[in-house]
PDB file of C-alpha atoms in Angstrom:
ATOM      1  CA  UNK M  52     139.157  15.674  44.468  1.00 50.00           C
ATOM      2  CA  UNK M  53     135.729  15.458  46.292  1.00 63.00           C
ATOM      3  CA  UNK M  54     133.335  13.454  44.288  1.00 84.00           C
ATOM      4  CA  UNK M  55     131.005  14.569  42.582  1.00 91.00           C
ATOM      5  CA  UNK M  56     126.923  13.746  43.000  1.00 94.00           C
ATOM      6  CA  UNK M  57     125.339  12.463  40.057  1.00 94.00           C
ATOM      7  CA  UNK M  58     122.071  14.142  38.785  1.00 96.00           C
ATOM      8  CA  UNK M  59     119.543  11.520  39.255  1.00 95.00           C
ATOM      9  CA  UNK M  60     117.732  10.202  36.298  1.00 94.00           C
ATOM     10  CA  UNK M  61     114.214  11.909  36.597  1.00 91.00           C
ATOM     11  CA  UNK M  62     111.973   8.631  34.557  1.00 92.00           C
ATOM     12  CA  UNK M  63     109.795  12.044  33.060  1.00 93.00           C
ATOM     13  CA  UNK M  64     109.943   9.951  29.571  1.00 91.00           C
ATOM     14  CA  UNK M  65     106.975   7.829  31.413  1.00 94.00           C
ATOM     15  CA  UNK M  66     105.439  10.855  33.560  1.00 94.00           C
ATOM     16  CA  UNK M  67     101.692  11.318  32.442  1.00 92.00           C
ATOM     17  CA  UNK M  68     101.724  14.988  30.160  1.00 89.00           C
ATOM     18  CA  UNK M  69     100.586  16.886  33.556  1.00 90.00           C
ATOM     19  CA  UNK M  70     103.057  15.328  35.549  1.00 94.00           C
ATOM     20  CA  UNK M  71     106.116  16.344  32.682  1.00 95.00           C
ATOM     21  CA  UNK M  72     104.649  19.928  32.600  1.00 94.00           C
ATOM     22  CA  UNK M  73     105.018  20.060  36.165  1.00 95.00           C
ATOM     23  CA  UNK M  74     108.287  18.720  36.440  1.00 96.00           C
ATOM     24  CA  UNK M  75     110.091  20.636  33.360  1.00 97.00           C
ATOM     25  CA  UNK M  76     108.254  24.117  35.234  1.00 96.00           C
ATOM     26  CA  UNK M  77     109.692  23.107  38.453  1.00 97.00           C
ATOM     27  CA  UNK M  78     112.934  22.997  37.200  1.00 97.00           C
ATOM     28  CA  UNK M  79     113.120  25.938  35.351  1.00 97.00           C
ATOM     29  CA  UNK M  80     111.354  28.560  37.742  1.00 96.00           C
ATOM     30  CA  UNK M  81     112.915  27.139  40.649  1.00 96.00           C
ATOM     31  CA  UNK M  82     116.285  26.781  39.498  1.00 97.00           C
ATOM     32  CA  UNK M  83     117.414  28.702  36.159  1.00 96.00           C
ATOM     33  CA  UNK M  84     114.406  31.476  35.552  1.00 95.00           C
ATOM     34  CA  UNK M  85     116.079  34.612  35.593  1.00 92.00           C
ATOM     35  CA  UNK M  86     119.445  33.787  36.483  1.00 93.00           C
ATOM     36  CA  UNK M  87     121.951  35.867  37.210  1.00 94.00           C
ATOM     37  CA  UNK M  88     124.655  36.215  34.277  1.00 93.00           C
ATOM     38  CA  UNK M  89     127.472  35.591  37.262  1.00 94.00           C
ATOM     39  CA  UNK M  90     125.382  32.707  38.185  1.00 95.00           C
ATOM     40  CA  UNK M  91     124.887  31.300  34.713  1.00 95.00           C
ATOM     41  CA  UNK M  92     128.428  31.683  33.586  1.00 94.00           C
ATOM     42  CA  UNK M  93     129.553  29.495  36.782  1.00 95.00           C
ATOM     43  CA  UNK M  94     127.209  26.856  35.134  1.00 96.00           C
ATOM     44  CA  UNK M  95     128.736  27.456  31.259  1.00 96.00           C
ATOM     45  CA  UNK M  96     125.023  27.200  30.170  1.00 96.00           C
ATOM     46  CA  UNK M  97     124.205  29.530  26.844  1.00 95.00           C
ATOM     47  CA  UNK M  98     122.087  32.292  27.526  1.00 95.00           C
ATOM     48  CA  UNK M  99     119.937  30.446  24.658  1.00 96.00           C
ATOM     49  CA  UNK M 100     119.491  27.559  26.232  1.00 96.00           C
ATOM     50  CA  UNK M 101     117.224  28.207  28.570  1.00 96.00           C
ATOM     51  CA  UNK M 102     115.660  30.748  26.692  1.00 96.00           C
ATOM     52  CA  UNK M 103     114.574  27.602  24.270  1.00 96.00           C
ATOM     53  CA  UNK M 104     114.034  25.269  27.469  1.00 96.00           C
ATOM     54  CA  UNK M 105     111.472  27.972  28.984  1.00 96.00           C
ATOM     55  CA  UNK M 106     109.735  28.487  25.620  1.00 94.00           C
ATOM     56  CA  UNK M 107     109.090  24.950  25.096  1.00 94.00           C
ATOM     57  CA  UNK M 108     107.917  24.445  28.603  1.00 95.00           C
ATOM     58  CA  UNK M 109     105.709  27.571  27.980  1.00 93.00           C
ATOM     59  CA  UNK M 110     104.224  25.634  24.680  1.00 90.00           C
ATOM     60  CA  UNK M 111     103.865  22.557  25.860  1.00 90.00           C
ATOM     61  CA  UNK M 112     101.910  24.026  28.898  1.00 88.00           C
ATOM     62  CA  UNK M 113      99.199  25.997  27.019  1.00 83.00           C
ATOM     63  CA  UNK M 114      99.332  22.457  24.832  1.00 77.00           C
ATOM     64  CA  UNK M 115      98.229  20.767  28.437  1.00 73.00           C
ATOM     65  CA  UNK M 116      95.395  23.460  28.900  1.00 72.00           C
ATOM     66  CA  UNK M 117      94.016  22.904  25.248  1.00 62.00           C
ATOM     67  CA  UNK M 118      94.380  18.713  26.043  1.00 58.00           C
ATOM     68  CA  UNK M 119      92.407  18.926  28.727  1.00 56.00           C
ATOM     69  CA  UNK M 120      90.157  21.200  27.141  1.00 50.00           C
ATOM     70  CA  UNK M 121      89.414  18.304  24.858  1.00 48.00           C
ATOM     71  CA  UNK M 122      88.786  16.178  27.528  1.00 45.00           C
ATOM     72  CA  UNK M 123      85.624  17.470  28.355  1.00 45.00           C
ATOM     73  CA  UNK M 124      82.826  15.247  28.311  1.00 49.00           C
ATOM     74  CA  UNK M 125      80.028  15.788  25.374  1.00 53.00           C
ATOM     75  CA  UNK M 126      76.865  13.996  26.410  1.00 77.00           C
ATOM     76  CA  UNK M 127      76.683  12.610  22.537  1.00 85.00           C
ATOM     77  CA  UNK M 128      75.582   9.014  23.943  1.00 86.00           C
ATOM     78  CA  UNK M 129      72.732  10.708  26.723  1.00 89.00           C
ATOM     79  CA  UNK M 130      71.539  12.825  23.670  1.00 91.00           C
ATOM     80  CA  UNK M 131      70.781   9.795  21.432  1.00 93.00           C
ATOM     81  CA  UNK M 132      69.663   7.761  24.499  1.00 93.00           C
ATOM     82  CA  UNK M 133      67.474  10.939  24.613  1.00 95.00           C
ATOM     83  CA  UNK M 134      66.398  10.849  21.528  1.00 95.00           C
ATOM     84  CA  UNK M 135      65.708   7.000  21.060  1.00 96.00           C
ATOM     85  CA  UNK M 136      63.082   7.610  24.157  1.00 96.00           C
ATOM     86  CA  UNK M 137      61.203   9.987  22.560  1.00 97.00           C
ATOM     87  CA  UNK M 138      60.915   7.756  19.411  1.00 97.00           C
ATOM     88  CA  UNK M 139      59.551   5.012  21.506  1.00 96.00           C
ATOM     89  CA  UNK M 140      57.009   7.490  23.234  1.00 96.00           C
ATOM     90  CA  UNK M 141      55.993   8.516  19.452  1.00 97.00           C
ATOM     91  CA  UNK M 142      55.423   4.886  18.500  1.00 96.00           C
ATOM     92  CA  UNK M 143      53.773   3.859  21.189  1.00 96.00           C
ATOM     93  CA  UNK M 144      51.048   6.653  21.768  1.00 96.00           C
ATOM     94  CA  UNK M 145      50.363   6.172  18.246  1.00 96.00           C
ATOM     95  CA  UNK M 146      49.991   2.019  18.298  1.00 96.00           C
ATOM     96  CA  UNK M 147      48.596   2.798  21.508  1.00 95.00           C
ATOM     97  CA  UNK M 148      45.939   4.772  19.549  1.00 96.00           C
ATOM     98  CA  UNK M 149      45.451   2.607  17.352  1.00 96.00           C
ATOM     99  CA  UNK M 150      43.345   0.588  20.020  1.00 95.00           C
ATOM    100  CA  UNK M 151      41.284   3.669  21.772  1.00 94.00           C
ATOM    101  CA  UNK M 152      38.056   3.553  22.114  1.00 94.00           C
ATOM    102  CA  UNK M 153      37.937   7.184  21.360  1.00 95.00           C
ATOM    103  CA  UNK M 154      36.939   8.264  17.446  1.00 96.00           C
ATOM    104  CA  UNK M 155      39.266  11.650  17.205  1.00 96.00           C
ATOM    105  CA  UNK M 156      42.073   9.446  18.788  1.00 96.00           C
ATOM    106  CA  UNK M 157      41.708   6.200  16.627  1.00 96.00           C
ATOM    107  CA  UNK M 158      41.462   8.706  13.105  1.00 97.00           C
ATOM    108  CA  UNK M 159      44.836  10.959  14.846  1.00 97.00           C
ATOM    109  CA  UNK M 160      46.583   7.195  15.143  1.00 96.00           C
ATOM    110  CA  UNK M 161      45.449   5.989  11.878  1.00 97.00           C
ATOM    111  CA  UNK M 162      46.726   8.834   9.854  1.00 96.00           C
ATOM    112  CA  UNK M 163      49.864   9.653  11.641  1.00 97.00           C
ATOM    113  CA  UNK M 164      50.573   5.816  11.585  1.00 96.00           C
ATOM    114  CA  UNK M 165      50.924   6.178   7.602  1.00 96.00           C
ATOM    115  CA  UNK M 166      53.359   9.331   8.104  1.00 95.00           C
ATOM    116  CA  UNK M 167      55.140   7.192  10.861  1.00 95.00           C
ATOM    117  CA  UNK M 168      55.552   3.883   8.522  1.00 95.00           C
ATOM    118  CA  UNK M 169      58.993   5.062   6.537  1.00 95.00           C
ATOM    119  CA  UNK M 170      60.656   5.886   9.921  1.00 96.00           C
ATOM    120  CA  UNK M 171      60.638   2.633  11.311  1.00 93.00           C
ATOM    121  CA  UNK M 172      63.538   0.982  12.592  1.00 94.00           C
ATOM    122  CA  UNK M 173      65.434   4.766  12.937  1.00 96.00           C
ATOM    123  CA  UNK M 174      66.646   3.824  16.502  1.00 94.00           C
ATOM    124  CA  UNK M 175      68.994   1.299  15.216  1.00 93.00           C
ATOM    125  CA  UNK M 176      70.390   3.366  12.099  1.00 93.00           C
ATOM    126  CA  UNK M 177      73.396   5.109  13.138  1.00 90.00           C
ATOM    127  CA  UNK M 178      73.921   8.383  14.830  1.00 85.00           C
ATOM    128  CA  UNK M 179      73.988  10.796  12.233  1.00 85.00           C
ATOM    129  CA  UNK M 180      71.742   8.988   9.698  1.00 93.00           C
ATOM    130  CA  UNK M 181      69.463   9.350  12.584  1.00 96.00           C
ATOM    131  CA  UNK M 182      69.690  12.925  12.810  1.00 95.00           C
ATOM    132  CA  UNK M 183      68.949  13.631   8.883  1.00 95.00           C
ATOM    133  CA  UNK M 184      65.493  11.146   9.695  1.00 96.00           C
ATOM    134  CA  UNK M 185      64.589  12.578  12.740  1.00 97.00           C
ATOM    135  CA  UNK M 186      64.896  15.906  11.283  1.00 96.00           C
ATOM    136  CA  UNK M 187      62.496  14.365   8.089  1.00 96.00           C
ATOM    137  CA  UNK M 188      60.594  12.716  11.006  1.00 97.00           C
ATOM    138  CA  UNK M 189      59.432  16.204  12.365  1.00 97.00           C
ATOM    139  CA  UNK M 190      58.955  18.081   8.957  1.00 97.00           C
ATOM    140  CA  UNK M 191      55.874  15.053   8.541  1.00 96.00           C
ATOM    141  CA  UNK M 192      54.391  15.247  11.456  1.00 97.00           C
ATOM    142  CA  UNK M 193      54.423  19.200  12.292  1.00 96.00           C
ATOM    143  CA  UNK M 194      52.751  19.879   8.946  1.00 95.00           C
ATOM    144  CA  UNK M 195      49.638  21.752   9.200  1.00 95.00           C
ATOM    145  CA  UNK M 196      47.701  18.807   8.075  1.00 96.00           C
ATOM    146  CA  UNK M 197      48.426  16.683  10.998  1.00 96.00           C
ATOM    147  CA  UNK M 198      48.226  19.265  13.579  1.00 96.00           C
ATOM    148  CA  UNK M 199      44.792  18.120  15.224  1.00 96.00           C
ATOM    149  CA  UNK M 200      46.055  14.589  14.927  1.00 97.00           C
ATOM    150  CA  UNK M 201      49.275  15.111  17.007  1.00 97.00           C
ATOM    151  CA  UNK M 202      47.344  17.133  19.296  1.00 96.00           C
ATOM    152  CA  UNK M 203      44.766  14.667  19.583  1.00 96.00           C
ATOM    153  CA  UNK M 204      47.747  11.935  20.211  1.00 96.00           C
ATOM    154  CA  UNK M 205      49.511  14.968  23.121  1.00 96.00           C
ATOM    155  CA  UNK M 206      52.412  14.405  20.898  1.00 97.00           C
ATOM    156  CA  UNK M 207      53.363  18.802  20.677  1.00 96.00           C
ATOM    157  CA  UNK M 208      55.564  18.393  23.753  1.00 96.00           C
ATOM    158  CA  UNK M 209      57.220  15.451  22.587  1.00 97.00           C
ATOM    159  CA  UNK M 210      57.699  16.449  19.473  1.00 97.00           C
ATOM    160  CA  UNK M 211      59.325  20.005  20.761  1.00 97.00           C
ATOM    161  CA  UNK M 212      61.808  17.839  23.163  1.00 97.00           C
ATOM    162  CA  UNK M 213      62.507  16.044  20.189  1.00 97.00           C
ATOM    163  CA  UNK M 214      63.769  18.422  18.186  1.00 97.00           C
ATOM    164  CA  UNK M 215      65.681  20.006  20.898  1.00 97.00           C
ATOM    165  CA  UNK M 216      67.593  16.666  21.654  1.00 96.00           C
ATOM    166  CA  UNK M 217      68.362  15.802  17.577  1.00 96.00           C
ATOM    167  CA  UNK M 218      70.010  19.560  17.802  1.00 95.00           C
ATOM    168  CA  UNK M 219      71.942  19.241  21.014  1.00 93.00           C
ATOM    169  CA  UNK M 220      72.861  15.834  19.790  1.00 93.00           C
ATOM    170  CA  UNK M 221      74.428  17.469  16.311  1.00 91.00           C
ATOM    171  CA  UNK M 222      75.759  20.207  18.265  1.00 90.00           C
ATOM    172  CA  UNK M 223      77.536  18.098  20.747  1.00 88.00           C
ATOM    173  CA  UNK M 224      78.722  15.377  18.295  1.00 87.00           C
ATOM    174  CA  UNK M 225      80.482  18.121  15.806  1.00 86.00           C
ATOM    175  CA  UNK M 226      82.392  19.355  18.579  1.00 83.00           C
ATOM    176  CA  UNK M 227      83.257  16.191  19.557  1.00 78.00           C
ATOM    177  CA  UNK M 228      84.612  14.976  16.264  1.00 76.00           C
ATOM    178  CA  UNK M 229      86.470  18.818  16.302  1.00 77.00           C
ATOM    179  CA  UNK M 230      87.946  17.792  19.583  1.00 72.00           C
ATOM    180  CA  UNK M 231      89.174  14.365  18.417  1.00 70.00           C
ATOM    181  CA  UNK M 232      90.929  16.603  15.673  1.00 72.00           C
ATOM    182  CA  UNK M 233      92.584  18.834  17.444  1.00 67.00           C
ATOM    183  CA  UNK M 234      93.646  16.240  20.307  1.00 68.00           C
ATOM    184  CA  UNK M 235      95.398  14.398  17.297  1.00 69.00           C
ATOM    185  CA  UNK M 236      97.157  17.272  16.201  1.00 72.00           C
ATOM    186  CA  UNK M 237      98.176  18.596  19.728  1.00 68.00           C
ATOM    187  CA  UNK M 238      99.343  14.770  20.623  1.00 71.00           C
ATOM    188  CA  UNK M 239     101.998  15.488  17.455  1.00 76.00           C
ATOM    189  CA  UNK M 240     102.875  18.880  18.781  1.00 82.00           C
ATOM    190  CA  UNK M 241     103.003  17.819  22.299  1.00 85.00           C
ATOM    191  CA  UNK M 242     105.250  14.467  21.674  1.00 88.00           C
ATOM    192  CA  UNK M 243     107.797  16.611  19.341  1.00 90.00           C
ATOM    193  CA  UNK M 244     107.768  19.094  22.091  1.00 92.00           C
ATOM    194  CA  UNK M 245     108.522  16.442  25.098  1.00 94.00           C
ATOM    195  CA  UNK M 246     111.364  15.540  22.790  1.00 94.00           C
ATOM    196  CA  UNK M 247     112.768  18.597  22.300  1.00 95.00           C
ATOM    197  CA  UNK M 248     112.335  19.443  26.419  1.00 96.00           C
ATOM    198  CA  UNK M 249     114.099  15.822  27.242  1.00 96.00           C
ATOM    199  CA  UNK M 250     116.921  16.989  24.502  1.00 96.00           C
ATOM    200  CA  UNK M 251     117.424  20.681  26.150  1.00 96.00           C
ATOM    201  CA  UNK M 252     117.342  19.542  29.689  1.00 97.00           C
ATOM    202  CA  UNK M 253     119.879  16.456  29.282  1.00 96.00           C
ATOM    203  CA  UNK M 254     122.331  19.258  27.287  1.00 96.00           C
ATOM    204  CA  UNK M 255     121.774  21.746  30.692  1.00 97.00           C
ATOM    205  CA  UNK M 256     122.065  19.125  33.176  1.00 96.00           C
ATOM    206  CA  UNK M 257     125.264  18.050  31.232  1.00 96.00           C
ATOM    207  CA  UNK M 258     126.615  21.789  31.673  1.00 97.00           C
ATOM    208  CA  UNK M 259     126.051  21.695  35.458  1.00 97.00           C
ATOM    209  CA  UNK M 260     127.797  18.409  36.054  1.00 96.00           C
ATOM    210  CA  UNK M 261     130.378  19.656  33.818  1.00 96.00           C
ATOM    211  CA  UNK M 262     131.230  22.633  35.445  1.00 96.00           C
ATOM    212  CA  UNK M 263     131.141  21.224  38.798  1.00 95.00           C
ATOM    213  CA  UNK M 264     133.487  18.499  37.497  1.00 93.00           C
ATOM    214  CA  UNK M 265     136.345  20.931  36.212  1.00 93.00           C
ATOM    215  CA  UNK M 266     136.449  22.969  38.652  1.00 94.00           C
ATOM    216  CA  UNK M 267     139.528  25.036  39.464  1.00 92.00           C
ATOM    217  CA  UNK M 268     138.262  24.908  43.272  1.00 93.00           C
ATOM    218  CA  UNK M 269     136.114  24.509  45.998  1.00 92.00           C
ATOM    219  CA  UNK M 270     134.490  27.788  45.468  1.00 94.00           C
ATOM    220  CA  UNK M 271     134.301  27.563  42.370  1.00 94.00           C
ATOM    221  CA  UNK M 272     132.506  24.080  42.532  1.00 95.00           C
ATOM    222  CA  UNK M 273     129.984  25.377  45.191  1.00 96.00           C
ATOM    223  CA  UNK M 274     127.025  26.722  43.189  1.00 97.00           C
ATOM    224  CA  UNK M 275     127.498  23.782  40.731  1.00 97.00           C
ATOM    225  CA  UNK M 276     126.946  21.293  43.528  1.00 97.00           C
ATOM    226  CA  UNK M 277     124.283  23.640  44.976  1.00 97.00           C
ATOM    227  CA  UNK M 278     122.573  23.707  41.687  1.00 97.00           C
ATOM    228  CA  UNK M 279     122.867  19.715  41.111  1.00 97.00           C
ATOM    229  CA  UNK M 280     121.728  19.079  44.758  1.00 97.00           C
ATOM    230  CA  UNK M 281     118.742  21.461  44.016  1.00 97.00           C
ATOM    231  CA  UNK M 282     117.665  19.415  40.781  1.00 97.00           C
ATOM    232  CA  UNK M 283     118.144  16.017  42.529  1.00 97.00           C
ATOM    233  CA  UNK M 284     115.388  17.369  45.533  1.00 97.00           C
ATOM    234  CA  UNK M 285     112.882  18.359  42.638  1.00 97.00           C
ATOM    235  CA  UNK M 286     113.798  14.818  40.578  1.00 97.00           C
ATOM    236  CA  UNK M 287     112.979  13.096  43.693  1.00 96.00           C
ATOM    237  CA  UNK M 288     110.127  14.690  44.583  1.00 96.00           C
ATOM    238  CA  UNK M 289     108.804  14.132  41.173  1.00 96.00           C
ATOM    239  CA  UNK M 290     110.089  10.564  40.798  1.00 95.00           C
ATOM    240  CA  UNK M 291     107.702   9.955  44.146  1.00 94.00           C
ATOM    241  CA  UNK M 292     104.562  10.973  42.712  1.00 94.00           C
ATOM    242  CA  UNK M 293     105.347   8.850  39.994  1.00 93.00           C
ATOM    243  CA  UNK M 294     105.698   5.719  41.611  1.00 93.00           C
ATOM    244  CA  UNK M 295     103.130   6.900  44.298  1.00 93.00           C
ATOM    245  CA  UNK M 296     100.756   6.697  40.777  1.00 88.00           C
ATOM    246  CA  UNK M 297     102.131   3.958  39.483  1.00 89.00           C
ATOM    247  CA  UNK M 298     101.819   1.716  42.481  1.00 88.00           C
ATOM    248  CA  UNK M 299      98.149   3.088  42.819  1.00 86.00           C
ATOM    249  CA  UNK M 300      97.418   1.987  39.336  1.00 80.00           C
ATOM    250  CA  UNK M 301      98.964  -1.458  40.205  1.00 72.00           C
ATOM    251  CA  UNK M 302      96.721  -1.921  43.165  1.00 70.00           C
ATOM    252  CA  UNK M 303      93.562  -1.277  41.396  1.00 64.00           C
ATOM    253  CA  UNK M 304      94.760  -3.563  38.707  1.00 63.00           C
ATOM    254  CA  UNK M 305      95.402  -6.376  41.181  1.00 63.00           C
ATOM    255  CA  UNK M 306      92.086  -5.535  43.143  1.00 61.00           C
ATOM    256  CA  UNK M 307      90.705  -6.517  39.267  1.00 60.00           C
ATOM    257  CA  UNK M 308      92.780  -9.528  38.926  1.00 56.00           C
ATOM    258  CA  UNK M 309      94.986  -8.057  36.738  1.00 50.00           C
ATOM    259  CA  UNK M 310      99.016  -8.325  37.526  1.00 51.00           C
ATOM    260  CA  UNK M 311     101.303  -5.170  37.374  1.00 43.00           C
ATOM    261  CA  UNK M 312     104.631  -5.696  35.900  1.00 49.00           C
ATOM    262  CA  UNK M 313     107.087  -5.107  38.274  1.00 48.00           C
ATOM    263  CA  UNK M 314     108.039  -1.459  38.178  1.00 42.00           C
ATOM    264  CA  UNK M 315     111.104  -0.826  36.193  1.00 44.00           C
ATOM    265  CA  UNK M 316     114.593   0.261  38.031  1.00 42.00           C
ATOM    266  CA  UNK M 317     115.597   3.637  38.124  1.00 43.00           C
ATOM    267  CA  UNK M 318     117.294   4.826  34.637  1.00 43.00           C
ATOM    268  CA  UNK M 319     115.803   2.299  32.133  1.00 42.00           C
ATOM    269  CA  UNK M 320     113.006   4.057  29.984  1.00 43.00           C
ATOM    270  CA  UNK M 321     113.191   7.150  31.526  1.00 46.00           C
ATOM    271  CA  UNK M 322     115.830  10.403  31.476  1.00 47.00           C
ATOM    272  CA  UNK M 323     118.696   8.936  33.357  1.00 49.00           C
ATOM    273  CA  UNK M 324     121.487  11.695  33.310  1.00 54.00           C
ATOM    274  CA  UNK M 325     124.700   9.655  33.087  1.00 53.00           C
ATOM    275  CA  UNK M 326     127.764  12.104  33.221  1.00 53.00           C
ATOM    276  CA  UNK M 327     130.688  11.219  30.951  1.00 47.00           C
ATOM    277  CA  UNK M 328     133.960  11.125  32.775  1.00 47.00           C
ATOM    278  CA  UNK M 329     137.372  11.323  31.958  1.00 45.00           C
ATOM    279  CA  UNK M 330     139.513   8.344  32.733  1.00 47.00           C
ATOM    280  CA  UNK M 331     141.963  10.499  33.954  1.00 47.00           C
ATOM    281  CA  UNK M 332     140.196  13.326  35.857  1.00 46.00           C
ATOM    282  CA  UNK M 333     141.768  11.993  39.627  1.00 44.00           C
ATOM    283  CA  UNK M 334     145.044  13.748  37.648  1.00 43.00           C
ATOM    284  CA  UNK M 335     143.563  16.345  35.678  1.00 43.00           C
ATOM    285  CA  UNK M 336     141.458  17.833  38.714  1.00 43.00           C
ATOM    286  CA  UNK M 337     143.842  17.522  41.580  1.00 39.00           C
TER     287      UNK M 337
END
């Protein structure tokens, strides 16, 4: 009996999320989407097989979407930065005022000093006890009392971009922390779901091998070997880009001063498809 190729061990337990999607997609649109009953039964795969392996490459994709929907970067740190400059414009207008030689500006610092005195320090507090004092910050000094003053000081502008940044700041920090949330839950989803795509492929890729092991003939062997010959050109493909990364990653690392370990042989931490063969299958399949 001709021997039979092995199906390469793909390594997609290390790929990067985006690179697994890809892979697991490949394999099933390219290969066993919509395949012909005649087709499948030459393959002995259940119908419901790769009804489940589609559906969980379907999930896990929109799961990829959402995860790098998550990604997106909220300028929380820029806000506060923000906000901490416009503090320090506040302060220093009004100690600057302190000094002028001007009457309406010396009686504006004097009295918005006082207002200013229980705020001190509030660019070192943390970022949301900031936001409640900021917000208490602006209720002083935009009462009707101190209008003139913070006119007198050309603190209305300030005060306006002030308020702006403290809301853009809560607005982008509560979608940040409802990111982190949902990246957490999507990182359980999506590791059960890699689990369940490793478990569903292995079982199909077992099929294949199977049927191209036992059988009766040549023709009947032919679109098993054409099938395993089709998944080993997608493996490979995807096994490049891997180590194409990987050895990227390593070069940056070493441009650092950081070593790489060396890069792990096919088969070891990754999906290595290893065939089960019976001792006496020279007999058997002659």
């Amino acid at each position: 009996m001709k021997n039979i190729p092995k199906i390469e061990g793909s390594l997609s337990t290390r790929y990067t999320l985006a690179l697994f999607v890809g892979f697991h997609r490949t394999i099933y649109k390219d290969i066993f989407e919509g395949l012909a009953e005649d087709y499948r039964n030459k393959l002995h795969i259940p119908l419901d097989w790769l009804n489940n392996y589609g559906s969980a490459i379907s999930s896990i994709t929109s799961l990829n979407r959402e995860s790098r929907a998550t990604m997106e970067t909220f300028t929380v740190n820029e806000y506060d930065a923000e906000r901490n400059r416009l503090l320090s414009i506040i302060f220093f207008l009004i100690s600057n005022g302190l000094r002028s030689t001007k009457a309406e500006v010396k009686t504006a610092a004097q009295h918005l000093e006082i207002e200013m005195r229980p705020y001190k320090g509030i660019q070192s507090v943390s970022d949301d006890a900031k936001t409640t004092l900021v917000e208490g910050l602006l209720e002083d000094l935009n009462k009707e009392a101190n209008t003139d003053y913070v006119t007198a000081l050309g603190l209305t502008n300030v005060l306006t971009e002030l308020e702006d940044m403290n809301t853009k700041f809560h607005s982008a920090k509560t979608k940040r922390v409802k990111a982190t949330n949902a990246k957490l839950q999507n990182n359980i989803s999506t590791q059960n779901l890699r689990a369940d795509i490793e478990d569903l492929y292995d079982d199909i890729c077992t099929m294949v091998y199977a049927s191209a092991l036992m059988a009766a003939d040549d023709d009947e062997r032919a679109f098993p070997l054409q099938t395993i010959n089709e998944i080993n050109v997608i493996v490979g493909r995807f096994k490049t880009s891997y180590k194409q990364s990987e050895a990227r990653k390593g070069k940056d690392e070493e441009e650092e001063g950081t070593e790489m370990p060396p890069l792990e042989e096919e088969g070891e931490g990754g999906t290595q498809f290893e065939p089960i063969v019976p001792e006496e299958e020279e007999t058997s399949m002659s």
